[in-house]
mmCIF file of C-alpha atoms in Angstrom:
data_model
loop_
_atom_site.group_PDB
_atom_site.id
_atom_site.type_symbol
_atom_site.label_atom_id
_atom_site.label_comp_id
_atom_site.label_asym_id
_atom_site.label_seq_id
_atom_site.Cartn_x
_atom_site.Cartn_y
_atom_site.Cartn_z
ATOM 1 C CA UNK M 1322 -113.892 50.691 -39.572
ATOM 2 C CA UNK M 1323 -116.921 48.619 -38.561
ATOM 3 C CA UNK M 1324 -114.588 46.072 -36.966
ATOM 4 C CA UNK M 1325 -113.096 48.701 -34.667
ATOM 5 C CA UNK M 1326 -116.564 49.907 -33.697
ATOM 6 C CA UNK M 1327 -117.564 46.327 -32.860
ATOM 7 C CA UNK M 1328 -114.542 45.961 -30.562
ATOM 8 C CA UNK M 1329 -115.255 49.156 -28.653
ATOM 9 C CA UNK M 1330 -118.979 48.442 -28.432
ATOM 10 C CA UNK M 1331 -118.057 45.156 -26.772
ATOM 11 C CA UNK M 1332 -115.582 46.818 -24.391
ATOM 12 C CA UNK M 1333 -117.900 49.611 -23.274
ATOM 13 C CA UNK M 1334 -120.870 47.245 -22.908
ATOM 14 C CA UNK M 1335 -118.861 44.892 -20.708
ATOM 15 C CA UNK M 1336 -117.568 47.750 -18.543
ATOM 16 C CA UNK M 1337 -121.175 48.904 -18.014
ATOM 17 C CA UNK M 1338 -122.355 45.378 -17.186
ATOM 18 C CA UNK M 1339 -119.514 44.785 -14.757
ATOM 19 C CA UNK M 1340 -120.002 48.165 -13.076
ATOM 20 C CA UNK M 1341 -123.722 47.549 -12.584
ATOM 21 C CA UNK M 1342 -123.317 44.031 -11.191
ATOM 22 C CA UNK M 1343 -119.824 44.218 -9.641
ATOM 23 C CA UNK M 1344 -121.028 43.404 -6.130
ATOM 24 C CA UNK M 1345 -122.863 40.252 -7.196
ATOM 25 C CA UNK M 1346 -120.042 39.215 -9.536
ATOM 26 C CA UNK M 1347 -117.546 39.687 -6.710
ATOM 27 C CA UNK M 1348 -119.610 37.442 -4.440
ATOM 28 C CA UNK M 1349 -118.961 34.677 -6.967
ATOM 29 C CA UNK M 1350 -115.186 35.192 -6.450
ATOM 30 C CA UNK M 1351 -114.926 36.672 -9.958
ATOM 31 C CA UNK M 1352 -112.672 39.720 -10.146
ATOM 32 C CA UNK M 1353 -112.859 42.472 -12.749
ATOM 33 C CA UNK M 1354 -109.724 41.270 -14.589
ATOM 34 C CA UNK M 1355 -111.112 37.715 -14.676
ATOM 35 C CA UNK M 1356 -114.421 38.967 -16.062
ATOM 36 C CA UNK M 1357 -112.907 41.102 -18.822
ATOM 37 C CA UNK M 1358 -110.183 38.606 -19.711
ATOM 38 C CA UNK M 1359 -112.744 35.838 -20.156
ATOM 39 C CA UNK M 1360 -114.910 37.937 -22.448
ATOM 40 C CA UNK M 1361 -111.811 39.056 -24.340
ATOM 41 C CA UNK M 1362 -111.242 35.356 -25.084
ATOM 42 C CA UNK M 1363 -114.878 34.912 -26.105
ATOM 43 C CA UNK M 1364 -114.853 37.930 -28.394
ATOM 44 C CA UNK M 1365 -111.686 36.718 -30.127
ATOM 45 C CA UNK M 1366 -113.180 33.238 -30.531
ATOM 46 C CA UNK M 1367 -116.514 34.281 -32.022
ATOM 47 C CA UNK M 1368 -115.098 36.929 -34.338
ATOM 48 C CA UNK M 1369 -111.994 35.073 -35.433
ATOM 49 C CA UNK M 1370 -113.696 33.312 -38.319
ATOM 50 C CA UNK M 1371 -114.549 34.117 -41.019
ATOM 51 C CA UNK M 1372 -113.610 37.778 -40.543
ATOM 52 C CA UNK M 1373 -110.564 37.151 -38.353
ATOM 53 C CA UNK M 1374 -111.384 40.248 -36.328
ATOM 54 C CA UNK M 1375 -108.431 41.349 -34.201
ATOM 55 C CA UNK M 1376 -106.292 44.393 -33.625
ATOM 56 C CA UNK M 1377 -102.691 45.299 -32.902
ATOM 57 C CA UNK M 1378 -102.300 45.337 -29.116
ATOM 58 C CA UNK M 1379 -98.993 47.223 -29.429
ATOM 59 C CA UNK M 1380 -101.015 50.281 -30.457
ATOM 60 C CA UNK M 1381 -102.323 50.377 -26.892
ATOM 61 C CA UNK M 1382 -98.891 50.231 -25.233
ATOM 62 C CA UNK M 1383 -98.753 53.858 -24.068
ATOM 63 C CA UNK M 1384 -102.313 53.539 -22.767
ATOM 64 C CA UNK M 1385 -101.323 50.433 -20.797
ATOM 65 C CA UNK M 1386 -98.197 52.130 -19.413
ATOM 66 C CA UNK M 1387 -100.123 55.205 -18.266
ATOM 67 C CA UNK M 1388 -102.760 53.026 -16.630
ATOM 68 C CA UNK M 1389 -100.100 51.075 -14.745
ATOM 69 C CA UNK M 1390 -98.490 54.335 -13.587
ATOM 70 C CA UNK M 1391 -101.850 55.616 -12.358
ATOM 71 C CA UNK M 1392 -102.524 52.371 -10.478
ATOM 72 C CA UNK M 1393 -99.089 52.486 -8.832
ATOM 73 C CA UNK M 1394 -99.645 56.099 -7.779
ATOM 74 C CA UNK M 1395 -103.061 55.269 -6.346
ATOM 75 C CA UNK M 1396 -101.840 52.177 -4.481
ATOM 76 C CA UNK M 1397 -98.990 54.155 -2.913
ATOM 77 C CA UNK M 1398 -101.269 57.055 -2.016
ATOM 78 C CA UNK M 1399 -103.547 54.622 -0.188
ATOM 79 C CA UNK M 1400 -100.615 53.021 1.647
ATOM 80 C CA UNK M 1401 -100.455 53.461 5.400
ATOM 81 C CA UNK M 1402 -97.077 55.068 6.057
ATOM 82 C CA UNK M 1403 -97.619 54.688 9.790
ATOM 83 C CA UNK M 1404 -97.770 50.934 9.321
ATOM 84 C CA UNK M 1405 -94.694 50.886 7.091
ATOM 85 C CA UNK M 1406 -92.580 52.820 9.594
ATOM 86 C CA UNK M 1407 -93.020 49.917 12.006
ATOM 87 C CA UNK M 1408 -92.994 47.104 9.417
ATOM 88 C CA UNK M 1409 -90.615 48.345 6.732
ATOM 89 C CA UNK M 1410 -88.452 45.231 7.120
ATOM 90 C CA UNK M 1411 -90.900 42.972 5.272
ATOM 91 C CA UNK M 1412 -91.125 44.985 2.036
ATOM 92 C CA UNK M 1413 -87.340 45.412 2.114
ATOM 93 C CA UNK M 1414 -86.798 41.680 2.479
ATOM 94 C CA UNK M 1415 -89.179 41.002 -0.397
ATOM 95 C CA UNK M 1416 -87.516 43.594 -2.635
ATOM 96 C CA UNK M 1417 -83.847 43.089 -1.786
ATOM 97 C CA UNK M 1418 -83.746 39.329 -1.239
ATOM 98 C CA UNK M 1419 -86.856 37.616 -2.608
ATOM 99 C CA UNK M 1420 -87.028 39.596 -5.845
ATOM 100 C CA UNK M 1421 -83.439 38.915 -7.020
ATOM 101 C CA UNK M 1422 -83.800 35.263 -5.991
ATOM 102 C CA UNK M 1423 -87.046 35.010 -7.959
ATOM 103 C CA UNK M 1424 -85.294 36.379 -11.041
ATOM 104 C CA UNK M 1425 -82.324 34.013 -10.653
ATOM 105 C CA UNK M 1426 -84.549 31.034 -9.885
ATOM 106 C CA UNK M 1427 -86.733 31.780 -12.924
ATOM 107 C CA UNK M 1428 -83.665 31.961 -15.154
ATOM 108 C CA UNK M 1429 -82.356 28.678 -13.745
ATOM 109 C CA UNK M 1430 -85.681 26.909 -14.330
ATOM 110 C CA UNK M 1431 -85.624 28.175 -17.908
ATOM 111 C CA UNK M 1432 -82.151 26.733 -18.557
ATOM 112 C CA UNK M 1433 -83.358 23.332 -17.347
ATOM 113 C CA UNK M 1434 -86.604 23.240 -19.338
ATOM 114 C CA UNK M 1435 -85.325 25.035 -22.461
ATOM 115 C CA UNK M 1436 -81.570 24.372 -22.777
ATOM 116 C CA UNK M 1437 -81.575 25.320 -26.469
ATOM 117 C CA UNK M 1438 -82.830 28.855 -25.832
ATOM 118 C CA UNK M 1439 -80.252 31.670 -25.532
ATOM 119 C CA UNK M 1440 -79.460 32.316 -21.867
ATOM 120 C CA UNK M 1441 -80.156 36.032 -22.162
ATOM 121 C CA UNK M 1442 -83.633 35.340 -23.581
ATOM 122 C CA UNK M 1443 -84.391 33.108 -20.614
ATOM 123 C CA UNK M 1444 -83.199 35.875 -18.301
ATOM 124 C CA UNK M 1445 -85.552 38.288 -20.086
ATOM 125 C CA UNK M 1446 -88.452 35.895 -19.555
ATOM 126 C CA UNK M 1447 -87.573 35.609 -15.870
ATOM 127 C CA UNK M 1448 -87.485 39.380 -15.317
ATOM 128 C CA UNK M 1449 -90.793 39.765 -17.188
ATOM 129 C CA UNK M 1450 -92.411 37.393 -14.698
ATOM 130 C CA UNK M 1451 -90.685 38.767 -11.587
ATOM 131 C CA UNK M 1452 -92.673 41.969 -10.809
ATOM 132 C CA UNK M 1453 -96.057 41.579 -9.164
ATOM 133 C CA UNK M 1454 -99.345 43.460 -9.457
ATOM 134 C CA UNK M 1455 -101.197 44.450 -6.287
ATOM 135 C CA UNK M 1456 -104.327 45.285 -8.304
ATOM 136 C CA UNK M 1457 -104.926 41.562 -8.866
ATOM 137 C CA UNK M 1458 -104.848 41.055 -5.093
ATOM 138 C CA UNK M 1459 -107.013 44.060 -4.219
ATOM 139 C CA UNK M 1460 -109.468 41.901 -2.265
ATOM 140 C CA UNK M 1461 -106.554 40.582 -0.225
ATOM 141 C CA UNK M 1462 -105.061 44.040 0.393
ATOM 142 C CA UNK M 1463 -108.454 45.436 1.447
ATOM 143 C CA UNK M 1464 -109.232 42.443 3.699
ATOM 144 C CA UNK M 1465 -109.215 43.781 7.255
ATOM 145 C CA UNK M 1466 -108.963 40.241 8.630
ATOM 146 C CA UNK M 1467 -105.403 40.019 7.309
ATOM 147 C CA UNK M 1468 -102.768 41.766 9.501
ATOM 148 C CA UNK M 1469 -102.034 45.257 8.197
ATOM 149 C CA UNK M 1470 -98.289 44.649 8.027
ATOM 150 C CA UNK M 1471 -98.848 41.690 5.684
ATOM 151 C CA UNK M 1472 -101.214 43.586 3.396
ATOM 152 C CA UNK M 1473 -99.003 46.667 3.210
ATOM 153 C CA UNK M 1474 -95.943 44.522 2.507
ATOM 154 C CA UNK M 1475 -97.693 43.088 -0.577
ATOM 155 C CA UNK M 1476 -98.855 46.541 -1.662
ATOM 156 C CA UNK M 1477 -95.469 48.260 -1.321
ATOM 157 C CA UNK M 1478 -93.571 45.361 -2.868
ATOM 158 C CA UNK M 1479 -95.867 45.347 -5.895
ATOM 159 C CA UNK M 1480 -95.498 49.090 -6.312
ATOM 160 C CA UNK M 1481 -91.728 49.236 -6.133
ATOM 161 C CA UNK M 1482 -90.690 46.007 -7.847
ATOM 162 C CA UNK M 1483 -92.058 47.254 -11.183
ATOM 163 C CA UNK M 1484 -89.649 50.169 -11.069
ATOM 164 C CA UNK M 1485 -86.754 48.007 -9.879
ATOM 165 C CA UNK M 1486 -87.347 45.502 -12.674
ATOM 166 C CA UNK M 1487 -87.313 48.149 -15.430
ATOM 167 C CA UNK M 1488 -83.525 48.827 -15.525
ATOM 168 C CA UNK M 1489 -82.739 45.099 -15.428
ATOM 169 C CA UNK M 1490 -85.212 44.432 -18.232
ATOM 170 C CA UNK M 1491 -83.857 47.277 -20.369
ATOM 171 C CA UNK M 1492 -80.260 46.170 -19.908
ATOM 172 C CA UNK M 1493 -81.068 42.561 -20.825
ATOM 173 C CA UNK M 1494 -83.063 43.744 -23.834
ATOM 174 C CA UNK M 1495 -80.210 45.978 -24.972
ATOM 175 C CA UNK M 1496 -77.690 43.160 -24.547
ATOM 176 C CA UNK M 1497 -79.921 40.678 -26.399
ATOM 177 C CA UNK M 1498 -80.547 43.118 -29.257
ATOM 178 C CA UNK M 1499 -76.820 43.777 -29.664
ATOM 179 C CA UNK M 1500 -75.767 40.187 -28.886
ATOM 180 C CA UNK M 1501 -73.606 41.289 -25.987
ATOM 181 C CA UNK M 1502 -72.849 39.579 -22.695
ATOM 182 C CA UNK M 1503 -74.361 40.895 -19.470
ATOM 183 C CA UNK M 1504 -72.105 43.403 -17.692
ATOM 184 C CA UNK M 1505 -72.668 43.836 -13.937
ATOM 185 C CA UNK M 1506 -71.153 47.326 -13.911
ATOM 186 C CA UNK M 1507 -73.483 48.489 -16.684
ATOM 187 C CA UNK M 1508 -76.411 46.932 -14.847
ATOM 188 C CA UNK M 1509 -75.671 48.891 -11.687
ATOM 189 C CA UNK M 1510 -75.133 52.132 -13.615
ATOM 190 C CA UNK M 1511 -78.435 51.785 -15.477
ATOM 191 C CA UNK M 1512 -80.267 50.832 -12.276
ATOM 192 C CA UNK M 1513 -78.838 53.814 -10.369
ATOM 193 C CA UNK M 1514 -79.739 56.168 -13.225
ATOM 194 C CA UNK M 1515 -83.283 54.824 -13.658
ATOM 195 C CA UNK M 1516 -84.073 54.860 -9.944
ATOM 196 C CA UNK M 1517 -82.169 58.067 -9.154
ATOM 197 C CA UNK M 1518 -83.858 60.067 -11.895
ATOM 198 C CA UNK M 1519 -87.229 58.614 -10.892
ATOM 199 C CA UNK M 1520 -86.821 59.658 -7.250
ATOM 200 C CA UNK M 1521 -85.637 63.178 -8.147
ATOM 201 C CA UNK M 1522 -88.511 63.690 -10.575
ATOM 202 C CA UNK M 1523 -91.053 62.275 -8.123
ATOM 203 C CA UNK M 1524 -89.888 64.539 -5.291
ATOM 204 C CA UNK M 1525 -89.409 67.754 -7.267
ATOM 205 C CA UNK M 1526 -92.451 67.576 -9.542
ATOM 206 C CA UNK M 1527 -94.858 66.257 -6.927
ATOM 207 C CA UNK M 1528 -93.875 68.885 -4.325
ATOM 208 C CA UNK M 1529 -94.248 71.694 -6.862
ATOM 209 C CA UNK M 1530 -97.577 70.465 -8.195
ATOM 210 C CA UNK M 1531 -99.018 69.507 -4.805
ATOM 211 C CA UNK M 1532 -98.130 72.913 -3.340
ATOM 212 C CA UNK M 1533 -99.659 74.605 -6.370
ATOM 213 C CA UNK M 1534 -102.878 72.657 -5.817
ATOM 214 C CA UNK M 1535 -102.915 73.592 -2.130
ATOM 215 C CA UNK M 1536 -102.313 77.258 -3.025
ATOM 216 C CA UNK M 1537 -105.163 77.142 -5.528
ATOM 217 C CA UNK M 1538 -107.471 75.612 -2.961
ATOM 218 C CA UNK M 1539 -106.457 78.048 -0.205
ATOM 219 C CA UNK M 1540 -107.387 81.067 -2.315
ATOM 220 C CA UNK M 1541 -110.301 79.331 -4.077
ATOM 221 C CA UNK M 1542 -108.770 79.721 -7.542
ATOM 222 C CA UNK M 1543 -109.941 76.394 -8.903
ATOM 223 C CA UNK M 1544 -113.176 75.436 -10.565
ATOM 224 C CA UNK M 1545 -114.876 72.376 -9.122
ATOM 225 C CA UNK M 1546 -115.762 71.198 -12.615
ATOM 226 C CA UNK M 1547 -112.077 71.027 -13.503
ATOM 227 C CA UNK M 1548 -110.712 69.384 -10.357
ATOM 228 C CA UNK M 1549 -112.247 65.951 -10.864
ATOM 229 C CA UNK M 1550 -109.144 64.219 -12.178
ATOM 230 C CA UNK M 1551 -106.358 66.417 -10.799
ATOM 231 C CA UNK M 1552 -104.630 63.387 -9.196
ATOM 232 C CA UNK M 1553 -104.827 61.556 -12.522
ATOM 233 C CA UNK M 1554 -103.043 64.408 -14.279
ATOM 234 C CA UNK M 1555 -100.381 64.586 -11.544
ATOM 235 C CA UNK M 1556 -99.624 60.847 -11.726
ATOM 236 C CA UNK M 1557 -99.403 60.882 -15.518
ATOM 237 C CA UNK M 1558 -97.233 64.022 -15.544
ATOM 238 C CA UNK M 1559 -94.729 62.489 -13.117
ATOM 239 C CA UNK M 1560 -94.577 59.271 -15.132
ATOM 240 C CA UNK M 1561 -93.983 61.135 -18.403
ATOM 241 C CA UNK M 1562 -91.352 63.500 -16.985
ATOM 242 C CA UNK M 1563 -89.414 60.583 -15.471
ATOM 243 C CA UNK M 1564 -89.528 58.713 -18.777
ATOM 244 C CA UNK M 1565 -88.489 61.854 -20.643
ATOM 245 C CA UNK M 1566 -85.322 62.198 -18.551
ATOM 246 C CA UNK M 1567 -84.395 58.526 -18.725
ATOM 247 C CA UNK M 1568 -85.794 57.370 -15.395
ATOM 248 C CA UNK M 1569 -88.309 54.711 -14.451
ATOM 249 C CA UNK M 1570 -91.744 56.284 -14.760
ATOM 250 C CA UNK M 1571 -93.311 53.437 -12.803
ATOM 251 C CA UNK M 1572 -90.912 53.891 -9.885
ATOM 252 C CA UNK M 1573 -91.484 57.655 -9.982
ATOM 253 C CA UNK M 1574 -95.267 57.272 -9.940
ATOM 254 C CA UNK M 1575 -95.199 54.995 -6.914
ATOM 255 C CA UNK M 1576 -92.696 57.222 -5.082
ATOM 256 C CA UNK M 1577 -94.911 60.242 -5.721
ATOM 257 C CA UNK M 1578 -97.872 58.317 -4.354
ATOM 258 C CA UNK M 1579 -95.975 57.575 -1.135
ATOM 259 C CA UNK M 1580 -95.060 61.247 -0.875
ATOM 260 C CA UNK M 1581 -98.708 62.150 -1.351
ATOM 261 C CA UNK M 1582 -99.705 59.885 1.554
ATOM 262 C CA UNK M 1583 -96.860 61.131 3.759
ATOM 263 C CA UNK M 1584 -97.037 64.869 3.162
ATOM 264 C CA UNK M 1585 -100.140 66.055 1.336
ATOM 265 C CA UNK M 1586 -102.958 63.627 2.055
ATOM 266 C CA UNK M 1587 -104.632 65.837 4.684
ATOM 267 C CA UNK M 1588 -104.565 68.839 2.370
ATOM 268 C CA UNK M 1589 -106.357 67.033 -0.470
ATOM 269 C CA UNK M 1590 -109.994 66.157 -0.715
ATOM 270 C CA UNK M 1591 -110.408 62.354 -0.513
ATOM 271 C CA UNK M 1592 -112.706 62.475 -3.538
ATOM 272 C CA UNK M 1593 -109.809 63.490 -5.785
ATOM 273 C CA UNK M 1594 -107.891 60.312 -4.997
ATOM 274 C CA UNK M 1595 -111.080 58.249 -5.259
ATOM 275 C CA UNK M 1596 -111.667 59.637 -8.758
ATOM 276 C CA UNK M 1597 -108.142 58.658 -9.814
ATOM 277 C CA UNK M 1598 -108.549 55.187 -8.339
ATOM 278 C CA UNK M 1599 -111.887 54.679 -10.092
ATOM 279 C CA UNK M 1600 -110.514 55.797 -13.445
ATOM 280 C CA UNK M 1601 -107.447 53.549 -13.067
ATOM 281 C CA UNK M 1602 -109.648 50.536 -12.330
ATOM 282 C CA UNK M 1603 -111.845 51.252 -15.336
ATOM 283 C CA UNK M 1604 -108.835 51.642 -17.636
ATOM 284 C CA UNK M 1605 -107.415 48.386 -16.288
ATOM 285 C CA UNK M 1606 -110.656 46.565 -17.117
ATOM 286 C CA UNK M 1607 -110.327 47.704 -20.732
ATOM 287 C CA UNK M 1608 -106.721 46.502 -20.834
ATOM 288 C CA UNK M 1609 -107.675 43.009 -19.657
ATOM 289 C CA UNK M 1610 -110.229 42.717 -22.460
ATOM 290 C CA UNK M 1611 -107.602 43.843 -24.990
ATOM 291 C CA UNK M 1612 -105.064 41.412 -23.563
ATOM 292 C CA UNK M 1613 -107.604 38.581 -23.624
ATOM 293 C CA UNK M 1614 -108.236 39.176 -27.317
ATOM 294 C CA UNK M 1615 -104.508 39.334 -28.035
ATOM 295 C CA UNK M 1616 -103.709 36.242 -25.925
ATOM 296 C CA UNK M 1617 -106.375 34.111 -27.601
ATOM 297 C CA UNK M 1618 -105.118 34.931 -31.068
ATOM 298 C CA UNK M 1619 -101.519 34.376 -30.044
ATOM 299 C CA UNK M 1620 -102.143 31.046 -28.289
ATOM 300 C CA UNK M 1621 -104.742 29.741 -30.750
ATOM 301 C CA UNK M 1622 -102.483 26.918 -31.893
ATOM 302 C CA UNK M 1623 -101.969 25.670 -28.344
ATOM 303 C CA UNK M 1624 -98.926 25.428 -26.076
ATOM 304 C CA UNK M 1625 -96.469 22.654 -25.275
ATOM 305 C CA UNK M 1626 -96.305 20.796 -21.974
ATOM 306 C CA UNK M 1627 -92.968 22.444 -21.200
ATOM 307 C CA UNK M 1628 -94.534 25.884 -21.661
ATOM 308 C CA UNK M 1629 -97.345 24.931 -19.284
ATOM 309 C CA UNK M 1630 -94.853 23.493 -16.792
ATOM 310 C CA UNK M 1631 -92.767 26.676 -16.733
ATOM 311 C CA UNK M 1632 -95.899 28.814 -16.322
ATOM 312 C CA UNK M 1633 -96.994 26.727 -13.338
ATOM 313 C CA UNK M 1634 -93.496 26.948 -11.846
ATOM 314 C CA UNK M 1635 -93.558 30.716 -12.325
ATOM 315 C CA UNK M 1636 -96.770 30.947 -10.311
ATOM 316 C CA UNK M 1637 -95.564 28.684 -7.519
ATOM 317 C CA UNK M 1638 -92.008 27.641 -6.695
ATOM 318 C CA UNK M 1639 -90.364 30.461 -8.648
ATOM 319 C CA UNK M 1640 -91.762 32.973 -6.122
ATOM 320 C CA UNK M 1641 -92.773 30.907 -3.100
ATOM 321 C CA UNK M 1642 -89.332 29.471 -2.350
ATOM 322 C CA UNK M 1643 -87.462 32.833 -2.573
ATOM 323 C CA UNK M 1644 -90.080 34.604 -0.433
ATOM 324 C CA UNK M 1645 -90.023 31.900 2.251
ATOM 325 C CA UNK M 1646 -86.224 32.051 2.306
ATOM 326 C CA UNK M 1647 -86.250 35.842 2.647
ATOM 327 C CA UNK M 1648 -88.680 35.652 5.595
ATOM 328 C CA UNK M 1649 -86.926 32.744 7.298
ATOM 329 C CA UNK M 1650 -85.731 34.705 10.337
ATOM 330 C CA UNK M 1651 -88.698 37.039 10.763
ATOM 331 C CA UNK M 1652 -91.371 36.893 13.448
ATOM 332 C CA UNK M 1653 -94.180 36.261 10.965
ATOM 333 C CA UNK M 1654 -96.113 33.077 11.544
ATOM 334 C CA UNK M 1655 -96.173 30.358 8.903
ATOM 335 C CA UNK M 1656 -99.578 31.401 7.495
ATOM 336 C CA UNK M 1657 -98.472 34.996 6.964
ATOM 337 C CA UNK M 1658 -95.271 33.854 5.245
ATOM 338 C CA UNK M 1659 -97.224 31.671 2.820
ATOM 339 C CA UNK M 1660 -99.682 34.496 2.162
ATOM 340 C CA UNK M 1661 -96.804 36.799 1.221
ATOM 341 C CA UNK M 1662 -95.262 34.018 -0.863
ATOM 342 C CA UNK M 1663 -98.464 33.239 -2.757
ATOM 343 C CA UNK M 1664 -99.834 36.720 -3.378
ATOM 344 C CA UNK M 1665 -97.441 37.791 -6.078
ATOM 345 C CA UNK M 1666 -99.724 37.931 -9.136
ATOM 346 C CA UNK M 1667 -98.304 38.854 -12.536
ATOM 347 C CA UNK M 1668 -100.246 41.669 -14.106
ATOM 348 C CA UNK M 1669 -99.892 44.884 -16.078
ATOM 349 C CA UNK M 1670 -96.111 45.227 -15.631
ATOM 350 C CA UNK M 1671 -95.615 41.787 -17.165
ATOM 351 C CA UNK M 1672 -98.004 42.718 -19.976
ATOM 352 C CA UNK M 1673 -96.001 45.888 -20.720
ATOM 353 C CA UNK M 1674 -92.656 44.041 -20.692
ATOM 354 C CA UNK M 1675 -94.034 41.326 -22.971
ATOM 355 C CA UNK M 1676 -95.262 43.873 -25.524
ATOM 356 C CA UNK M 1677 -91.915 45.681 -25.494
ATOM 357 C CA UNK M 1678 -90.090 42.378 -25.981
ATOM 358 C CA UNK M 1679 -92.271 41.483 -28.954
ATOM 359 C CA UNK M 1680 -91.663 44.845 -30.617
ATOM 360 C CA UNK M 1681 -87.959 45.358 -29.988
ATOM 361 C CA UNK M 1682 -86.299 41.934 -30.019
ATOM 362 C CA UNK M 1683 -86.160 40.101 -33.322
ATOM 363 C CA UNK M 1684 -85.821 36.341 -33.199
ATOM 364 C CA UNK M 1685 -87.291 35.818 -29.739
ATOM 365 C CA UNK M 1686 -88.800 32.349 -29.478
ATOM 366 C CA UNK M 1687 -92.581 32.053 -29.669
ATOM 367 C CA UNK M 1688 -92.573 29.569 -26.819
ATOM 368 C CA UNK M 1689 -91.048 32.177 -24.484
ATOM 369 C CA UNK M 1690 -93.808 34.636 -25.387
ATOM 370 C CA UNK M 1691 -96.303 31.801 -24.891
ATOM 371 C CA UNK M 1692 -94.943 31.299 -21.373
ATOM 372 C CA UNK M 1693 -95.268 34.984 -20.481
ATOM 373 C CA UNK M 1694 -98.830 35.215 -21.808
ATOM 374 C CA UNK M 1695 -99.947 31.939 -20.231
ATOM 375 C CA UNK M 1696 -98.445 32.828 -16.853
ATOM 376 C CA UNK M 1697 -100.288 36.155 -16.809
ATOM 377 C CA UNK M 1698 -103.571 34.471 -17.740
ATOM 378 C CA UNK M 1699 -103.234 31.760 -15.083
ATOM 379 C CA UNK M 1700 -102.237 34.371 -12.515
ATOM 380 C CA UNK M 1701 -105.327 36.496 -13.191
ATOM 381 C CA UNK M 1702 -107.594 33.515 -12.503
ATOM 382 C CA UNK M 1703 -105.696 31.674 -9.754
ATOM 383 C CA UNK M 1704 -104.767 34.740 -7.725
ATOM 384 C CA UNK M 1705 -108.147 36.324 -8.364
ATOM 385 C CA UNK M 1706 -110.037 33.316 -7.044
ATOM 386 C CA UNK M 1707 -107.812 32.998 -3.989
ATOM 387 C CA UNK M 1708 -107.724 36.709 -3.131
ATOM 388 C CA UNK M 1709 -110.756 36.374 -0.883
ATOM 389 C CA UNK M 1710 -108.691 34.488 1.678
ATOM 390 C CA UNK M 1711 -110.215 34.382 5.154
#
């Protein structure tokens, strides 16, 4: 029991330290995920011997999923719909062209570097590293010097590609577990079900709950002490209901956030959304410490050069080439195209997929898990450092 207390003392202490000195830490181009991930490594290193202090990261899976859903809801709720109505083409190009190409390109790279690995396992690795995480590029998205259409394209893409990747990941996982070949018809059916259920749940539940909140506020039925995290509860409810009915909770959470911005933003107090955003960021900090501890213990024996090479490819050519191809005939200048191509960090969605893969697929190669973990780690640092682009 003392070991668990030591872990949570470390986590809470680091969250307090980061919160108190976040401005100064940020001036050093150190993001919150970088800070917590680094100290997660340090904690694992110093407590590994002789006590070998570690914990099962899979126990935190539902916590990580709910945090990701809350972040997606908050990012969508902060999105500028007015900007998207004039610049919707860029997110669509990234989602409908660049994302599938990234997945296919990642699979192809895997077959070259690891020809002995089962093809379907390589496809699983590729889809794990396809979705992006806007939270790791928050400095970029909030940078007013970057054109709004570029920043919103990154934000919307990151929010929706998690949900789009879920049905593909689940189908590949099901096929790998049952040693079946990939069926395009089944893929489309699962994708339509996941996304369709998610959209229906997001629209129905969010409208009902949002109108209930507005009714409560109109007639002063609420208690200010109990309204602090109302947006948190709404985001989590929508995620859970979508999951319950077989849809993509991540897609539903982001869709509900867009609906919030489009329909109900003026009726809600800004502080409610700020509270949800603050809680999501704090929960994410805890996750990066947990992941750092897990990653250190998993990679303690080192990685091969091929693993490192794939991870570097995943951060660069695997995304950059597809994005540049998808934007080839747009009016964006070359700098904006490269910004969109580079800012595709792998974050919490990749963490969730990796944990699910570890739990549900027997016989998956350790080197493939090494690649996923290493890519996420490198992304946190490389994209974090570069997110303060001028």
